[in-house]
Amino acid sequence: MLALGPRPAAAATEGTQMTANIRGAALALVAFAIYATHDVVVKYLGGTYSPVQIVFFSVLFGFPLVTLVLMRDATDGNLVPRHPWWTALRTGAAVITGLAAFYAFSVLPLAQVYAILFASPLLITILAVPILGEIVGPRRWLALLVGFMGVLVVVQPGATEMEPAMMLGIFSALAYSATCLLTRHMATSEGGAGMSFHTTIFMIVVSGAAGLLFG
């Protein structure tokens, strides 16, 4: 007998996956809206304070919120990483992302920095194929090509001398891509609250030490 449609269990699974995708996309939009507001504040403060100071106080003021999220997480051992080396690598990439991006925001126009950082989702999509085994269709490859062309138009490699802030912006995009890929790879074994806590603590230590050493 021929089946006229998907099995109930399969349909339910597809519906659950679709709901999870929509929820994830909505949370991502909210997060990037907050990021945009945060970046405007960083740009404003960059005229008075050093990027290292801005990073330090930004993560310091955010630490209580991370602590509250961690306290609400009832998972046993959520502070102990199950994969310490992956956690260290992700934390290092996140710290590099913050320090490099804050410097770029302080020096370059916001539109230019965002054009450079737009390379991050393009790099994430490309690297997700060999690293995470995800599938990218022809339309997405075409969109990636157009996106990279837009980034090249803004950066204009070879046309002008590459500024240190612009190089750090590109480096931040690469580090952010690595952070996102590592987060996705570790999501099944590490809790989100624990990963945020480790990153926050390490960023406070690094930015505080840098501020004391370099002023």
mmCIF file of C-alpha atoms in Angstrom:
data_model
loop_
_atom_site.group_PDB
_atom_site.id
_atom_site.type_symbol
_atom_site.label_atom_id
_atom_site.label_comp_id
_atom_site.label_asym_id
_atom_site.label_seq_id
_atom_site.Cartn_x
_atom_site.Cartn_y
_atom_site.Cartn_z
ATOM 1 C CA MET A 1 0.000 0.000 0.000
ATOM 2 C CA LEU A 2 1.424 3.394 -1.017
ATOM 3 C CA ALA A 3 1.962 6.033 1.671
ATOM 4 C CA LEU A 4 0.194 9.293 0.845
ATOM 5 C CA GLY A 5 2.233 11.434 3.204
ATOM 6 C CA PRO A 6 4.909 11.434 5.892
ATOM 7 C CA ARG A 7 4.471 9.195 8.853
ATOM 8 C CA PRO A 8 3.065 10.883 11.976
ATOM 9 C CA ALA A 9 6.314 10.446 13.912
ATOM 10 C CA ALA A 10 8.376 11.861 11.051
ATOM 11 C CA ALA A 11 5.980 14.781 10.610
ATOM 12 C CA ALA A 12 6.151 15.527 14.332
ATOM 13 C CA THR A 13 9.941 15.449 14.224
ATOM 14 C CA GLU A 14 10.009 17.814 11.255
ATOM 15 C CA GLY A 15 7.584 20.152 13.002
ATOM 16 C CA THR A 16 9.699 20.184 16.156
ATOM 17 C CA GLN A 17 12.833 20.890 14.142
ATOM 18 C CA MET A 18 11.100 23.729 12.293
ATOM 19 C CA THR A 19 9.957 25.259 15.589
ATOM 20 C CA ALA A 20 13.486 25.010 16.985
ATOM 21 C CA ASN A 21 14.891 26.671 13.848
ATOM 22 C CA ILE A 22 12.408 29.539 14.077
ATOM 23 C CA ARG A 23 13.141 30.021 17.774
ATOM 24 C CA GLY A 24 16.875 29.980 17.091
ATOM 25 C CA ALA A 25 16.530 32.523 14.265
ATOM 26 C CA ALA A 26 14.427 34.817 16.480
ATOM 27 C CA LEU A 27 16.950 34.637 19.315
ATOM 28 C CA ALA A 28 19.768 35.346 16.854
ATOM 29 C CA LEU A 29 17.951 38.473 15.592
ATOM 30 C CA VAL A 30 17.447 39.728 19.142
ATOM 31 C CA ALA A 31 21.094 39.035 19.970
ATOM 32 C CA PHE A 32 22.373 40.922 16.936
ATOM 33 C CA ALA A 33 20.060 43.864 17.727
ATOM 34 C CA ILE A 34 21.647 44.029 21.178
ATOM 35 C CA TYR A 35 25.093 43.680 19.619
ATOM 36 C CA ALA A 36 24.390 46.617 17.294
ATOM 37 C CA THR A 37 23.390 48.851 20.215
ATOM 38 C CA HIS A 38 26.436 47.671 22.133
ATOM 39 C CA ASP A 39 28.742 48.491 19.215
ATOM 40 C CA VAL A 40 27.379 52.043 18.958
ATOM 41 C CA VAL A 41 28.169 52.557 22.656
ATOM 42 C CA VAL A 42 31.671 51.121 22.111
ATOM 43 C CA LYS A 43 32.223 53.551 19.237
ATOM 44 C CA TYR A 44 31.071 56.463 21.407
ATOM 45 C CA LEU A 45 33.326 55.489 24.309
ATOM 46 C CA GLY A 46 36.260 54.862 21.969
ATOM 47 C CA GLY A 47 36.853 58.607 21.679
ATOM 48 C CA THR A 48 37.641 58.836 25.407
ATOM 49 C CA TYR A 49 38.766 55.428 26.655
ATOM 50 C CA SER A 50 41.148 52.791 25.343
ATOM 51 C CA PRO A 51 39.677 49.628 23.791
ATOM 52 C CA VAL A 52 41.186 47.521 26.581
ATOM 53 C CA GLN A 53 39.372 49.577 29.219
ATOM 54 C CA ILE A 54 36.097 49.291 27.325
ATOM 55 C CA VAL A 55 36.473 45.515 27.043
ATOM 56 C CA PHE A 56 37.295 45.183 30.734
ATOM 57 C CA PHE A 57 34.326 47.139 32.038
ATOM 58 C CA SER A 58 31.973 45.705 29.429
ATOM 59 C CA VAL A 59 32.578 42.127 30.537
ATOM 60 C CA LEU A 60 32.825 43.170 34.205
ATOM 61 C CA PHE A 61 29.350 44.723 34.134
ATOM 62 C CA GLY A 62 28.027 41.722 32.251
ATOM 63 C CA PHE A 63 29.451 39.256 34.752
ATOM 64 C CA PRO A 64 26.478 39.437 37.195
ATOM 65 C CA LEU A 65 24.071 38.530 34.382
ATOM 66 C CA VAL A 66 26.216 35.560 33.390
ATOM 67 C CA THR A 67 26.304 34.486 37.035
ATOM 68 C CA LEU A 68 22.502 34.656 37.295
ATOM 69 C CA VAL A 69 22.130 32.507 34.177
ATOM 70 C CA LEU A 70 24.615 30.021 35.606
ATOM 71 C CA MET A 71 22.719 29.886 38.905
ATOM 72 C CA ARG A 72 19.493 29.064 37.071
ATOM 73 C CA ASP A 73 21.187 26.177 35.286
ATOM 74 C CA ALA A 74 20.408 23.079 37.352
ATOM 75 C CA THR A 75 22.850 20.846 35.466
ATOM 76 C CA ASP A 76 25.345 19.117 37.746
ATOM 77 C CA GLY A 77 28.941 20.122 37.160
ATOM 78 C CA ASN A 78 28.034 22.911 34.709
ATOM 79 C CA LEU A 79 31.204 24.804 35.659
ATOM 80 C CA VAL A 80 33.510 21.889 34.866
ATOM 81 C CA PRO A 81 34.242 21.627 31.112
ATOM 82 C CA ARG A 82 33.972 18.110 29.719
ATOM 83 C CA HIS A 83 36.454 18.998 26.980
ATOM 84 C CA PRO A 84 38.992 21.407 28.527
ATOM 85 C CA TRP A 85 41.058 21.870 25.362
ATOM 86 C CA TRP A 86 38.037 22.699 23.214
ATOM 87 C CA THR A 87 36.853 25.074 25.936
ATOM 88 C CA ALA A 88 40.266 26.763 26.097
ATOM 89 C CA LEU A 89 40.372 27.122 22.309
ATOM 90 C CA ARG A 90 36.867 28.594 22.160
ATOM 91 C CA THR A 91 37.584 30.959 25.054
ATOM 92 C CA GLY A 92 40.782 32.172 23.402
ATOM 93 C CA ALA A 93 38.983 32.791 20.109
ATOM 94 C CA ALA A 94 36.234 34.719 21.900
ATOM 95 C CA VAL A 95 38.762 36.908 23.725
ATOM 96 C CA ILE A 96 40.598 37.674 20.473
ATOM 97 C CA THR A 97 37.271 38.518 18.842
ATOM 98 C CA GLY A 98 36.388 41.018 21.562
ATOM 99 C CA LEU A 99 39.753 42.764 21.793
ATOM 100 C CA ALA A 100 40.245 43.054 18.020
ATOM 101 C CA ALA A 101 36.662 44.146 17.323
ATOM 102 C CA PHE A 102 36.645 46.775 20.087
ATOM 103 C CA TYR A 103 39.821 48.314 18.698
ATOM 104 C CA ALA A 104 38.394 48.353 15.169
ATOM 105 C CA PHE A 105 35.145 49.937 16.387
ATOM 106 C CA SER A 106 37.111 52.616 18.239
ATOM 107 C CA VAL A 107 39.178 53.625 15.196
ATOM 108 C CA LEU A 108 37.213 52.873 12.023
ATOM 109 C CA PRO A 109 33.754 54.061 10.958
ATOM 110 C CA LEU A 110 30.996 51.716 12.091
ATOM 111 C CA ALA A 111 29.834 51.036 8.535
ATOM 112 C CA GLN A 112 33.327 49.943 7.506
ATOM 113 C CA VAL A 113 33.778 47.657 10.503
ATOM 114 C CA TYR A 114 30.378 46.041 9.947
ATOM 115 C CA ALA A 115 31.176 45.481 6.292
ATOM 116 C CA ILE A 116 34.318 43.617 7.356
ATOM 117 C CA LEU A 117 32.526 41.647 10.072
ATOM 118 C CA PHE A 118 29.883 40.602 7.550
ATOM 119 C CA ALA A 119 32.523 38.146 6.353
ATOM 120 C CA SER A 120 31.918 36.136 9.555
ATOM 121 C CA PRO A 121 28.608 34.462 8.568
ATOM 122 C CA LEU A 122 30.090 33.771 5.133
ATOM 123 C CA LEU A 123 33.127 32.076 6.665
ATOM 124 C CA ILE A 124 30.938 30.181 9.137
ATOM 125 C CA THR A 125 28.780 28.826 6.319
ATOM 126 C CA ILE A 126 31.800 27.727 4.288
ATOM 127 C CA LEU A 127 33.681 26.140 7.193
ATOM 128 C CA ALA A 128 30.537 24.414 8.498
ATOM 129 C CA VAL A 129 30.664 22.128 5.454
ATOM 130 C CA PRO A 130 33.983 20.351 6.208
ATOM 131 C CA ILE A 131 33.948 20.830 9.998
ATOM 132 C CA LEU A 132 30.299 20.209 10.916
ATOM 133 C CA GLY A 133 29.234 18.262 7.840
ATOM 134 C CA GLU A 134 26.432 20.663 6.957
ATOM 135 C CA ILE A 135 25.048 20.916 3.421
ATOM 136 C CA VAL A 136 25.085 24.178 1.475
ATOM 137 C CA GLY A 137 22.922 24.391 -1.640
ATOM 138 C CA PRO A 138 23.709 26.197 -4.923
ATOM 139 C CA ARG A 139 21.661 29.281 -4.005
ATOM 140 C CA ARG A 140 23.577 29.696 -0.768
ATOM 141 C CA TRP A 141 26.909 29.323 -2.565
ATOM 142 C CA LEU A 142 25.812 32.080 -4.938
ATOM 143 C CA ALA A 143 24.815 34.272 -1.989
ATOM 144 C CA LEU A 144 28.206 33.607 -0.385
ATOM 145 C CA LEU A 145 29.985 34.672 -3.563
ATOM 146 C CA VAL A 146 28.007 37.913 -3.733
ATOM 147 C CA GLY A 147 28.684 38.541 -0.045
ATOM 148 C CA PHE A 148 32.418 38.111 -0.425
ATOM 149 C CA MET A 149 32.407 40.467 -3.397
ATOM 150 C CA GLY A 150 30.743 43.076 -1.195
ATOM 151 C CA VAL A 151 33.385 42.634 1.500
ATOM 152 C CA LEU A 152 36.163 43.005 -1.090
ATOM 153 C CA VAL A 153 34.579 46.213 -2.392
ATOM 154 C CA VAL A 154 34.761 47.700 1.108
ATOM 155 C CA VAL A 155 38.202 46.401 2.083
ATOM 156 C CA GLN A 156 39.721 47.035 -1.388
ATOM 157 C CA PRO A 157 42.832 44.889 -0.958
ATOM 158 C CA GLY A 158 45.814 46.383 -2.750
ATOM 159 C CA ALA A 159 44.088 49.683 -3.553
ATOM 160 C CA THR A 160 45.139 51.415 -0.343
ATOM 161 C CA GLU A 161 47.481 50.659 2.516
ATOM 162 C CA MET A 162 45.910 48.220 4.929
ATOM 163 C CA GLU A 163 45.363 49.969 8.256
ATOM 164 C CA PRO A 164 46.134 48.053 11.468
ATOM 165 C CA ALA A 165 42.544 48.590 12.630
ATOM 166 C CA MET A 166 41.244 47.099 9.382
ATOM 167 C CA MET A 167 43.534 44.079 9.751
ATOM 168 C CA LEU A 168 42.302 43.600 13.306
ATOM 169 C CA GLY A 169 38.732 43.807 12.027
ATOM 170 C CA ILE A 170 39.438 40.969 9.592
ATOM 171 C CA PHE A 171 41.184 39.020 12.357
ATOM 172 C CA SER A 172 38.143 39.555 14.582
ATOM 173 C CA ALA A 173 35.873 38.164 11.852
ATOM 174 C CA LEU A 174 38.044 35.052 11.585
ATOM 175 C CA ALA A 175 38.153 34.579 15.376
ATOM 176 C CA TYR A 176 34.394 35.074 15.653
ATOM 177 C CA SER A 177 33.818 32.436 12.990
ATOM 178 C CA ALA A 178 35.988 30.017 14.947
ATOM 179 C CA THR A 179 34.068 30.854 18.143
ATOM 180 C CA CYS A 180 30.707 30.121 16.521
ATOM 181 C CA LEU A 181 31.867 26.850 14.986
ATOM 182 C CA LEU A 182 33.365 25.697 18.277
ATOM 183 C CA THR A 183 30.173 26.671 20.104
ATOM 184 C CA ARG A 184 28.109 24.578 17.719
ATOM 185 C CA HIS A 185 30.554 21.673 17.991
ATOM 186 C CA MET A 186 30.524 21.778 21.811
ATOM 187 C CA ALA A 187 26.793 22.412 22.236
ATOM 188 C CA THR A 188 25.971 18.740 22.787
ATOM 189 C CA SER A 189 28.499 18.286 25.598
ATOM 190 C CA GLU A 190 28.995 21.710 27.191
ATOM 191 C CA GLY A 191 26.328 23.973 28.672
ATOM 192 C CA GLY A 192 25.855 27.455 27.267
ATOM 193 C CA ALA A 193 26.011 29.033 30.726
ATOM 194 C CA GLY A 194 29.308 27.339 31.499
ATOM 195 C CA MET A 195 30.866 28.416 28.202
ATOM 196 C CA SER A 196 29.751 32.022 28.774
ATOM 197 C CA PHE A 197 31.121 31.958 32.323
ATOM 198 C CA HIS A 198 34.547 30.695 31.259
ATOM 199 C CA THR A 199 34.770 33.285 28.473
ATOM 200 C CA THR A 200 33.740 36.134 30.771
ATOM 201 C CA ILE A 201 36.230 35.222 33.493
ATOM 202 C CA PHE A 202 39.098 34.804 31.049
ATOM 203 C CA MET A 203 38.282 38.070 29.256
ATOM 204 C CA ILE A 204 38.214 39.969 32.560
ATOM 205 C CA VAL A 205 41.634 38.550 33.468
ATOM 206 C CA VAL A 206 43.199 39.200 30.047
ATOM 207 C CA SER A 207 41.811 42.718 29.573
ATOM 208 C CA GLY A 208 42.623 43.648 33.181
ATOM 209 C CA ALA A 209 46.192 42.417 32.828
ATOM 210 C CA ALA A 210 46.574 44.228 29.494
ATOM 211 C CA GLY A 211 45.273 47.431 31.038
ATOM 212 C CA LEU A 212 47.787 47.215 33.892
ATOM 213 C CA LEU A 213 50.697 46.395 31.565
ATOM 214 C CA PHE A 214 50.025 48.795 28.693
ATOM 215 C CA GLY A 215 47.892 51.469 30.344
#
